[in-house]
Amino acid sequence: DRMWRAWDWISEQWAENFRAAGAEVVFWRSAGRTGDEGERCEREYKAFLESIDVAVVGLANCGSCTGWTVRDAITAANHGLPTTAIATANFEAFAHEIAARGGRSGLRVHVLPYPLNEQLKEDVLPIGASHFPGVLHTMGAVLNMAEAAE
């Protein structure tokens, strides 16, 4: 969704790292999640999942956002995609609880510090940079950063 500016900054920063390593990165954003708009959103998300190989889903940074993040991550995982959900520290336990209730107790969750969104961009970007190796580890991926920088 569009609520967490810090997630926008970090996800774009990570996307640039993935692109530097040769990955094609695409984003999908949810919209209304109920009624006719919710049904349209659900169809678009499932079509999006058909077009990707790996899913990184975020940001679990409040109660409802944690619910939707984990729900979307479970949907991606059930679609057969390697999937990692991103949560802030205050919502880590909740994310794991929701994943377990959704039948995915082993869902990969990478945890960013909290609070995050209240910080300035120049303070958030170093956090994102420092967490990139960790998110790779959570994903079960390895990336030689020296090669990615070339």
GROMACS .gro file of N, CA and C in nm:
model
  450
    1ASP      N    1   0.083  -0.119   0.000
    1ASP     CA    2   0.000   0.000   0.000
    1ASP      C    3   0.087   0.125   0.000
    2ARG      N    4   0.029   0.239   0.017
    2ARG     CA    5   0.103   0.364   0.008
    2ARG      C    6   0.119   0.435   0.142
    3MET      N    7   0.104   0.362   0.250
    3MET     CA    8   0.108   0.425   0.381
    3MET      C    9   0.247   0.448   0.435
    4TRP      N   10   0.343   0.368   0.396
    4TRP     CA   11   0.472   0.368   0.464
    4TRP      C   12   0.582   0.422   0.374
    5ARG      N   13   0.606   0.552   0.384
    5ARG     CA   14   0.708   0.615   0.298
    5ARG      C   15   0.844   0.551   0.319
    6ALA      N   16   0.876   0.512   0.442
    6ALA     CA   17   1.006   0.448   0.468
    6ALA      C   18   1.017   0.318   0.390
    7TRP      N   19   0.907   0.242   0.378
    7TRP     CA   20   0.908   0.119   0.299
    7TRP      C   21   0.929   0.151   0.152
    8ASP      N   22   0.870   0.259   0.104
    8ASP     CA   23   0.893   0.300  -0.035
    8ASP      C   24   1.042   0.325  -0.058
    9TRP      N   25   1.104   0.397   0.033
    9TRP     CA   26   1.246   0.428   0.018
    9TRP      C   27   1.331   0.301   0.023
   10ILE      N   28   1.305   0.215   0.120
   10ILE     CA   29   1.385   0.094   0.136
   10ILE      C   30   1.361  -0.003   0.021
   11SER      N   31   1.236  -0.022  -0.018
   11SER     CA   32   1.210  -0.119  -0.124
   11SER      C   33   1.270  -0.073  -0.256
   12GLU      N   34   1.271   0.057  -0.283
   12GLU     CA   35   1.334   0.105  -0.405
   12GLU      C   36   1.486   0.091  -0.396
   13GLN      N   37   1.541   0.115  -0.279
   13GLN     CA   38   1.685   0.096  -0.259
   13GLN      C   39   1.723  -0.050  -0.282
   14TRP      N   40   1.646  -0.142  -0.224
   14TRP     CA   41   1.674  -0.285  -0.244
   14TRP      C   42   1.654  -0.323  -0.390
   15ALA      N   43   1.553  -0.265  -0.455
   15ALA     CA   44   1.529  -0.294  -0.596
   15ALA      C   45   1.651  -0.256  -0.680
   16GLU      N   46   1.711  -0.143  -0.649
   16GLU     CA   47   1.832  -0.103  -0.723
   16GLU      C   48   1.945  -0.203  -0.701
   17ASN      N   49   1.957  -0.255  -0.579
   17ASN     CA   50   2.059  -0.358  -0.552
   17ASN      C   51   2.030  -0.484  -0.634
   18PHE      N   52   1.905  -0.525  -0.638
   18PHE     CA   53   1.869  -0.644  -0.717
   18PHE      C   54   1.892  -0.620  -0.865
   19ARG      N   55   1.858  -0.501  -0.913
   19ARG     CA   56   1.881  -0.469  -1.055
   19ARG      C   57   2.030  -0.473  -1.087
   20ALA      N   58   2.111  -0.418  -0.997
   20ALA     CA   59   2.256  -0.419  -1.018
   20ALA      C   60   2.310  -0.562  -1.028
   21ALA      N   61   2.240  -0.655  -0.965
   21ALA     CA   62   2.281  -0.796  -0.971
   21ALA      C   63   2.219  -0.869  -1.089
   22GLY      N   64   2.141  -0.797  -1.171
   22GLY     CA   65   2.085  -0.857  -1.291
   22GLY      C   66   1.939  -0.896  -1.284
   23ALA      N   67   1.874  -0.870  -1.174
   23ALA     CA   68   1.733  -0.906  -1.161
   23ALA      C   69   1.644  -0.800  -1.226
   24GLU      N   70   1.533  -0.845  -1.276
   24GLU     CA   71   1.429  -0.752  -1.322
   24GLU      C   72   1.332  -0.737  -1.205
   25VAL      N   73   1.311  -0.614  -1.161
   25VAL     CA   74   1.228  -0.587  -1.044
   25VAL      C   75   1.102  -0.516  -1.087
   26VAL      N   76   0.989  -0.566  -1.041
   26VAL     CA   77   0.860  -0.501  -1.066
   26VAL      C   78   0.787  -0.488  -0.933
   27PHE      N   79   0.706  -0.386  -0.924
   27PHE     CA   80   0.629  -0.360  -0.803
   27PHE      C   81   0.481  -0.379  -0.830
   28TRP      N   82   0.409  -0.419  -0.729
   28TRP     CA   83   0.262  -0.424  -0.733
   28TRP      C   84   0.213  -0.358  -0.606
   29ARG      N   85   0.113  -0.274  -0.618
   29ARG     CA   86   0.056  -0.207  -0.501
   29ARG      C   87  -0.092  -0.240  -0.492
   30SER      N   88  -0.133  -0.266  -0.371
   30SER     CA   89  -0.274  -0.293  -0.348
   30SER      C   90  -0.353  -0.163  -0.352
   31ALA      N   91  -0.481  -0.178  -0.366
   31ALA     CA   92  -0.572  -0.064  -0.360
   31ALA      C   93  -0.682  -0.102  -0.261
   32GLY      N   94  -0.804  -0.072  -0.293
   32GLY     CA   95  -0.914  -0.111  -0.206
   32GLY      C   96  -0.919  -0.262  -0.192
   33ARG      N   97  -0.944  -0.311  -0.074
   33ARG     CA   98  -0.939  -0.455  -0.053
   33ARG      C   99  -1.076  -0.515  -0.022
   34THR      N  100  -1.183  -0.438  -0.040
   34THR     CA  101  -1.317  -0.490  -0.013
   34THR      C  102  -1.409  -0.461  -0.131
   35GLY      N  103  -1.519  -0.533  -0.135
   35GLY     CA  104  -1.621  -0.510  -0.238
   35GLY      C  105  -1.569  -0.538  -0.378
   36ASP      N  106  -1.629  -0.470  -0.475
   36ASP     CA  107  -1.589  -0.489  -0.616
   36ASP      C  108  -1.443  -0.453  -0.637
   37GLU      N  109  -1.398  -0.345  -0.573
   37GLU     CA  110  -1.259  -0.304  -0.588
   37GLU      C  111  -1.165  -0.410  -0.530
   38GLY      N  112  -1.204  -0.470  -0.419
   38GLY     CA  113  -1.124  -0.576  -0.360
   38GLY      C  114  -1.115  -0.698  -0.449
   39GLU      N  115  -1.225  -0.732  -0.514
   39GLU     CA  116  -1.224  -0.846  -0.606
   39GLU      C  117  -1.134  -0.817  -0.726
   40ARG      N  118  -1.140  -0.695  -0.778
   40ARG     CA  119  -1.051  -0.655  -0.888
   40ARG      C  120  -0.905  -0.661  -0.843
   41CYS      N  121  -0.878  -0.610  -0.724
   41CYS     CA  122  -0.743  -0.611  -0.668
   41CYS      C  123  -0.691  -0.755  -0.656
   42GLU      N  124  -0.775  -0.844  -0.609
   42GLU     CA  125  -0.738  -0.985  -0.592
   42GLU      C  126  -0.702  -1.048  -0.727
   43ARG      N  127  -0.783  -1.020  -0.829
   43ARG     CA  128  -0.753  -1.073  -0.963
   43ARG      C  129  -0.620  -1.018  -1.015
   44GLU      N  130  -0.597  -0.888  -0.995
   44GLU     CA  131  -0.473  -0.826  -1.042
   44GLU      C  132  -0.352  -0.884  -0.969
   45TYR      N  133  -0.367  -0.909  -0.839
   45TYR     CA  134  -0.256  -0.966  -0.763
   45TYR      C  135  -0.223  -1.107  -0.812
   46LYS      N  136  -0.324  -1.187  -0.834
   46LYS     CA  137  -0.299  -1.323  -0.883
   46LYS      C  138  -0.234  -1.320  -1.021
   47ALA      N  139  -0.275  -1.228  -1.107
   47ALA     CA  140  -0.211  -1.214  -1.238
   47ALA      C  141  -0.066  -1.169  -1.222
   48PHE      N  142  -0.042  -1.078  -1.129
   48PHE     CA  143   0.094  -1.033  -1.101
   48PHE      C  144   0.182  -1.150  -1.056
   49LEU      N  145   0.129  -1.234  -0.969
   49LEU     CA  146   0.206  -1.349  -0.921
   49LEU      C  147   0.246  -1.442  -1.035
   50GLU      N  148   0.164  -1.449  -1.139
   50GLU     CA  149   0.198  -1.531  -1.256
   50GLU      C  150   0.320  -1.476  -1.330
   51SER      N  151   0.352  -1.349  -1.310
   51SER     CA  152   0.458  -1.284  -1.387
   51SER      C  153   0.591  -1.274  -1.314
   52ILE      N  154   0.599  -1.323  -1.190
   52ILE     CA  155   0.722  -1.307  -1.112
   52ILE      C  156   0.777  -1.442  -1.068
   53ASP      N  157   0.903  -1.440  -1.022
   53ASP     CA  158   0.970  -1.561  -0.976
   53ASP      C  159   0.992  -1.564  -0.825
   54VAL      N  160   0.993  -1.447  -0.761
   54VAL     CA  161   1.019  -1.433  -0.618
   54VAL      C  162   0.933  -1.317  -0.568
   55ALA      N  163   0.883  -1.329  -0.444
   55ALA     CA  164   0.801  -1.221  -0.387
   55ALA      C  165   0.862  -1.171  -0.257
   56VAL      N  166   0.876  -1.039  -0.246
   56VAL     CA  167   0.912  -0.972  -0.122
   56VAL      C  168   0.796  -0.879  -0.092
   57VAL      N  169   0.727  -0.903   0.020
   57VAL     CA  170   0.600  -0.838   0.048
   57VAL      C  171   0.613  -0.755   0.176
   58GLY      N  172   0.568  -0.630   0.170
   58GLY     CA  173   0.572  -0.546   0.289
   58GLY      C  174   0.473  -0.432   0.279
   59LEU      N  175   0.451  -0.365   0.382
   59LEU     CA  176   0.524  -0.364   0.506
   59LEU      C  177   0.429  -0.389   0.622
   60ALA      N  178   0.464  -0.484   0.705
   60ALA     CA  179   0.388  -0.512   0.826
   60ALA      C  180   0.433  -0.412   0.933
   61ASN      N  181   0.359  -0.303   0.945
   61ASN     CA  182   0.399  -0.194   1.034
   61ASN      C  183   0.280  -0.139   1.114
   62CYS      N  184   0.168  -0.207   1.109
   62CYS     CA  185   0.052  -0.176   1.192
   62CYS      C  186  -0.035  -0.302   1.191
   63GLY      N  187  -0.142  -0.303   1.263
   63GLY     CA  188  -0.223  -0.423   1.272
   63GLY      C  189  -0.280  -0.467   1.139
   64SER      N  190  -0.354  -0.380   1.072
   64SER     CA  191  -0.416  -0.421   0.946
   64SER      C  192  -0.312  -0.440   0.836
   65CYS      N  193  -0.207  -0.357   0.836
   65CYS     CA  194  -0.102  -0.374   0.735
   65CYS      C  195  -0.027  -0.504   0.754
   66THR      N  196  -0.012  -0.547   0.878
   66THR     CA  197   0.051  -0.676   0.904
   66THR      C  198  -0.038  -0.788   0.851
   67GLY      N  199  -0.168  -0.776   0.875
   67GLY     CA  200  -0.262  -0.876   0.824
   67GLY      C  201  -0.256  -0.886   0.673
   68TRP      N  202  -0.260  -0.774   0.604
   68TRP     CA  203  -0.257  -0.777   0.457
   68TRP      C  204  -0.121  -0.821   0.404
   69THR      N  205  -0.013  -0.776   0.468
   69THR     CA  206   0.121  -0.818   0.425
   69THR      C  207   0.134  -0.970   0.432
   70VAL      N  208   0.095  -1.027   0.546
   70VAL     CA  209   0.107  -1.171   0.562
   70VAL      C  210   0.010  -1.244   0.470
   71ARG      N  211  -0.110  -1.193   0.456
   71ARG     CA  212  -0.208  -1.256   0.365
   71ARG      C  213  -0.152  -1.260   0.224
   72ASP      N  214  -0.096  -1.147   0.177
   72ASP     CA  215  -0.040  -1.143   0.042
   72ASP      C  216   0.083  -1.233   0.030
   73ALA      N  217   0.163  -1.240   0.136
   73ALA     CA  218   0.279  -1.328   0.135
   73ALA      C  219   0.236  -1.475   0.130
   74ILE      N  220   0.134  -1.511   0.207
   74ILE     CA  221   0.083  -1.648   0.204
   74ILE      C  222   0.028  -1.681   0.065
   75THR      N  223  -0.043  -1.588   0.006
   75THR     CA  224  -0.095  -1.610  -0.130
   75THR      C  225   0.019  -1.636  -0.227
   76ALA      N  226   0.126  -1.558  -0.217
   76ALA     CA  227   0.242  -1.578  -0.305
   76ALA      C  228   0.308  -1.712  -0.278
   77ALA      N  229   0.326  -1.746  -0.151
   77ALA     CA  230   0.388  -1.874  -0.116
   77ALA      C  231   0.302  -1.991  -0.163
   78ASN      N  232   0.171  -1.979  -0.146
   78ASN     CA  233   0.081  -2.085  -0.191
   78ASN      C  234   0.079  -2.098  -0.342
   79HIS      N  235   0.120  -1.991  -0.409
   79HIS     CA  236   0.131  -1.990  -0.554
   79HIS      C  237   0.261  -2.059  -0.599
   80GLY      N  238   0.344  -2.096  -0.502
   80GLY     CA  239   0.469  -2.165  -0.532
   80GLY      C  240   0.590  -2.076  -0.542
   81LEU      N  241   0.577  -1.950  -0.503
   81LEU     CA  242   0.688  -1.856  -0.514
   81LEU      C  243   0.769  -1.851  -0.385
   82PRO      N  244   0.902  -1.846  -0.396
   82PRO     CA  245   0.982  -1.815  -0.277
   82PRO      C  246   0.938  -1.676  -0.228
   83THR      N  247   0.901  -1.667  -0.102
   83THR     CA  248   0.836  -1.546  -0.052
   83THR      C  249   0.896  -1.504   0.081
   84THR      N  250   0.917  -1.373   0.096
   84THR     CA  251   0.961  -1.315   0.222
   84THR      C  252   0.872  -1.198   0.255
   85ALA      N  253   0.818  -1.197   0.376
   85ALA     CA  254   0.741  -1.083   0.425
   85ALA      C  255   0.836  -0.993   0.503
   86ILE      N  256   0.811  -0.863   0.496
   86ILE     CA  257   0.892  -0.766   0.569
   86ILE      C  258   0.804  -0.703   0.677
   87ALA      N  259   0.855  -0.705   0.801
   87ALA     CA  260   0.782  -0.649   0.915
   87ALA      C  261   0.875  -0.560   0.996
   88THR      N  262   0.817  -0.468   1.069
   88THR     CA  263   0.896  -0.394   1.167
   88THR      C  264   0.892  -0.470   1.299
   89ALA      N  265   0.987  -0.440   1.385
   89ALA     CA  266   1.006  -0.516   1.508
   89ALA      C  267   0.881  -0.525   1.595
   90ASN      N  268   0.803  -0.419   1.603
   90ASN     CA  269   0.682  -0.423   1.686
   90ASN      C  270   0.578  -0.520   1.634
   91PHE      N  271   0.585  -0.558   1.508
   91PHE     CA  272   0.483  -0.643   1.447
   91PHE      C  273   0.537  -0.779   1.405
   92GLU      N  274   0.659  -0.812   1.444
   92GLU     CA  275   0.719  -0.940   1.409
   92GLU      C  276   0.638  -1.057   1.466
   93ALA      N  277   0.610  -1.055   1.594
   93ALA     CA  278   0.538  -1.166   1.656
   93ALA      C  279   0.399  -1.181   1.595
   94PHE      N  280   0.333  -1.070   1.570
   94PHE     CA  281   0.200  -1.072   1.510
   94PHE      C  282   0.206  -1.132   1.369
   95ALA      N  283   0.309  -1.095   1.293
   95ALA     CA  284   0.325  -1.150   1.158
   95ALA      C  285   0.341  -1.302   1.162
   96HIS      N  286   0.422  -1.350   1.255
   96HIS     CA  287   0.440  -1.495   1.268
   96HIS      C  288   0.311  -1.563   1.313
   97GLU      N  289   0.236  -1.499   1.401
   97GLU     CA  290   0.109  -1.555   1.448
   97GLU      C  291   0.009  -1.566   1.333
   98ILE      N  292  -0.002  -1.461   1.255
   98ILE     CA  293  -0.095  -1.463   1.142
   98ILE      C  294  -0.052  -1.568   1.039
   99ALA      N  295   0.079  -1.576   1.014
   99ALA     CA  296   0.129  -1.676   0.919
   99ALA      C  297   0.094  -1.816   0.968
  100ALA      N  298   0.112  -1.843   1.096
  100ALA     CA  299   0.080  -1.975   1.150
  100ALA      C  300  -0.068  -2.004   1.138
  101ARG      N  301  -0.150  -1.906   1.168
  101ARG     CA  302  -0.295  -1.925   1.155
  101ARG      C  303  -0.337  -1.947   1.011
  102GLY      N  304  -0.257  -1.893   0.918
  102GLY     CA  305  -0.285  -1.912   0.776
  102GLY      C  306  -0.221  -2.037   0.719
  103GLY      N  307  -0.165  -2.121   0.805
  103GLY     CA  308  -0.107  -2.246   0.760
  103GLY      C  309   0.036  -2.235   0.711
  104ARG      N  310   0.101  -2.123   0.736
  104ARG     CA  311   0.238  -2.101   0.689
  104ARG      C  312   0.328  -2.059   0.805
  105SER      N  313   0.338  -2.143   0.906
  105SER     CA  314   0.419  -2.108   1.023
  105SER      C  315   0.566  -2.086   0.988
  106GLY      N  316   0.612  -2.142   0.878
  106GLY     CA  317   0.750  -2.124   0.836
  106GLY      C  318   0.772  -2.008   0.742
  107LEU      N  319   0.672  -1.921   0.726
  107LEU     CA  320   0.687  -1.806   0.636
  107LEU      C  321   0.810  -1.726   0.674
  108ARG      N  322   0.890  -1.694   0.576
  108ARG     CA  323   1.009  -1.613   0.600
  108ARG      C  324   0.967  -1.469   0.629
  109VAL      N  325   1.017  -1.416   0.740
  109VAL     CA  326   0.987  -1.278   0.779
  109VAL      C  327   1.119  -1.210   0.811
  110HIS      N  328   1.148  -1.102   0.740
  110HIS     CA  329   1.265  -1.021   0.772
  110HIS      C  330   1.218  -0.901   0.852
  111VAL      N  331   1.291  -0.868   0.957
  111VAL     CA  332   1.247  -0.765   1.050
  111VAL      C  333   1.334  -0.640   1.040
  112LEU      N  334   1.266  -0.528   1.018
  112LEU     CA  335   1.328  -0.396   1.019
  112LEU      C  336   1.302  -0.331   1.155
  113PRO      N  337   1.381  -0.232   1.193
  113PRO     CA  338   1.359  -0.168   1.322
  113PRO      C  339   1.228  -0.088   1.326
  114TYR      N  340   1.184  -0.061   1.447
  114TYR     CA  341   1.065   0.020   1.471
  114TYR      C  342   1.100   0.124   1.577
  115PRO      N  343   1.059   0.249   1.564
  115PRO     CA  344   0.982   0.306   1.453
  115PRO      C  345   1.072   0.335   1.334
  116LEU      N  346   1.014   0.333   1.219
  116LEU     CA  347   1.087   0.353   1.095
  116LEU      C  348   1.028   0.468   1.015
  117ASN      N  349   0.897   0.468   1.002
  117ASN     CA  350   0.830   0.564   0.916
  117ASN      C  351   0.841   0.708   0.966
  118GLU      N  352   0.866   0.725   1.094
  118GLU     CA  353   0.874   0.858   1.151
  118GLU      C  354   1.009   0.924   1.127
  119GLN      N  355   1.103   0.849   1.070
  119GLN     CA  356   1.237   0.902   1.048
  119GLN      C  357   1.248   0.970   0.912
  120LEU      N  358   1.351   1.051   0.898
  120LEU     CA  359   1.379   1.120   0.772
  120LEU      C  360   1.445   1.024   0.674
  121LYS      N  361   1.431   1.054   0.547
  121LYS     CA  362   1.486   0.968   0.443
  121LYS      C  363   1.636   0.945   0.463
  122GLU      N  364   1.709   1.050   0.498
  122GLU     CA  365   1.854   1.034   0.516
  122GLU      C  366   1.889   0.945   0.635
  123ASP      N  367   1.795   0.923   0.724
  123ASP     CA  368   1.816   0.831   0.835
  123ASP      C  369   1.768   0.689   0.801
  124VAL      N  370   1.671   0.680   0.713
  124VAL     CA  371   1.614   0.550   0.676
  124VAL      C  372   1.704   0.476   0.576
  125LEU      N  373   1.760   0.547   0.481
  125LEU     CA  374   1.840   0.481   0.377
  125LEU      C  375   1.958   0.400   0.433
  126PRO      N  376   2.032   0.450   0.533
  126PRO     CA  377   2.138   0.364   0.589
  126PRO      C  378   2.082   0.239   0.657
  127ILE      N  379   1.964   0.247   0.714
  127ILE     CA  380   1.900   0.129   0.773
  127ILE      C  381   1.869   0.029   0.664
  128GLY      N  382   1.811   0.077   0.554
  128GLY     CA  383   1.782  -0.012   0.442
  128GLY      C  384   1.908  -0.077   0.388
  129ALA      N  385   2.014   0.001   0.373
  129ALA     CA  386   2.141  -0.054   0.322
  129ALA      C  387   2.196  -0.160   0.417
  130SER      N  388   2.188  -0.134   0.545
  130SER     CA  389   2.242  -0.230   0.641
  130SER      C  390   2.159  -0.357   0.649
  131HIS      N  391   2.031  -0.350   0.611
  131HIS     CA  392   1.944  -0.467   0.616
  131HIS      C  393   1.942  -0.547   0.486
  132PHE      N  394   2.000  -0.496   0.379
  132PHE     CA  395   1.996  -0.570   0.253
  132PHE      C  396   2.062  -0.708   0.264
  133PRO      N  397   2.181  -0.720   0.322
  133PRO     CA  398   2.238  -0.855   0.337
  133PRO      C  399   2.149  -0.946   0.422
  134GLY      N  400   2.085  -0.890   0.522
  134GLY     CA  401   1.996  -0.969   0.607
  134GLY      C  402   1.873  -1.016   0.534
  135VAL      N  403   1.816  -0.932   0.449
  135VAL     CA  404   1.698  -0.976   0.375
  135VAL      C  405   1.737  -1.084   0.275
  136LEU      N  406   1.856  -1.073   0.218
  136LEU     CA  407   1.904  -1.180   0.130
  136LEU      C  408   1.915  -1.311   0.208
  137HIS      N  409   1.969  -1.303   0.328
  137HIS     CA  410   1.982  -1.423   0.412
  137HIS      C  411   1.844  -1.480   0.445
  138THR      N  412   1.751  -1.395   0.482
  138THR     CA  413   1.615  -1.441   0.512
  138THR      C  414   1.553  -1.507   0.390
  139MET      N  415   1.579  -1.452   0.272
  139MET     CA  416   1.527  -1.508   0.148
  139MET      C  417   1.595  -1.640   0.113
  140GLY      N  418   1.709  -1.667   0.175
  140GLY     CA  419   1.785  -1.786   0.139
  140GLY      C  420   1.869  -1.763   0.016
  141ALA      N  421   1.898  -1.636  -0.012
  141ALA     CA  422   1.973  -1.599  -0.133
  141ALA      C  423   2.114  -1.556  -0.097
  142VAL      N  424   2.201  -1.562  -0.196
  142VAL     CA  425   2.338  -1.516  -0.181
  142VAL      C  426   2.366  -1.424  -0.297
  143LEU      N  427   2.426  -1.312  -0.267
  143LEU     CA  428   2.461  -1.215  -0.371
  143LEU      C  429   2.599  -1.161  -0.340
  144ASN      N  430   2.690  -1.175  -0.431
  144ASN     CA  431   2.822  -1.119  -0.416
  144ASN      C  432   2.810  -0.969  -0.444
  145MET      N  433   2.816  -0.889  -0.341
  145MET     CA  434   2.793  -0.745  -0.356
  145MET      C  435   2.901  -0.679  -0.443
  146ALA      N  436   3.023  -0.732  -0.443
  146ALA     CA  437   3.126  -0.676  -0.529
  146ALA      C  438   3.087  -0.694  -0.675
  147GLU      N  439   3.034  -0.810  -0.711
  147GLU     CA  440   2.989  -0.833  -0.847
  147GLU      C  441   2.868  -0.747  -0.879
  148ALA      N  442   2.779  -0.730  -0.783
  148ALA     CA  443   2.660  -0.650  -0.807
  148ALA      C  444   2.694  -0.504  -0.829
  149ALA      N  445   2.803  -0.457  -0.769
  149ALA     CA  446   2.841  -0.316  -0.784
  149ALA      C  447   2.906  -0.289  -0.919
  150GLU      N  448   2.956  -0.393  -0.985
  150GLU     CA  449   3.023  -0.372  -1.114
  150GLU      C  450   2.928  -0.344  -1.226
   0.00000   0.00000   0.00000
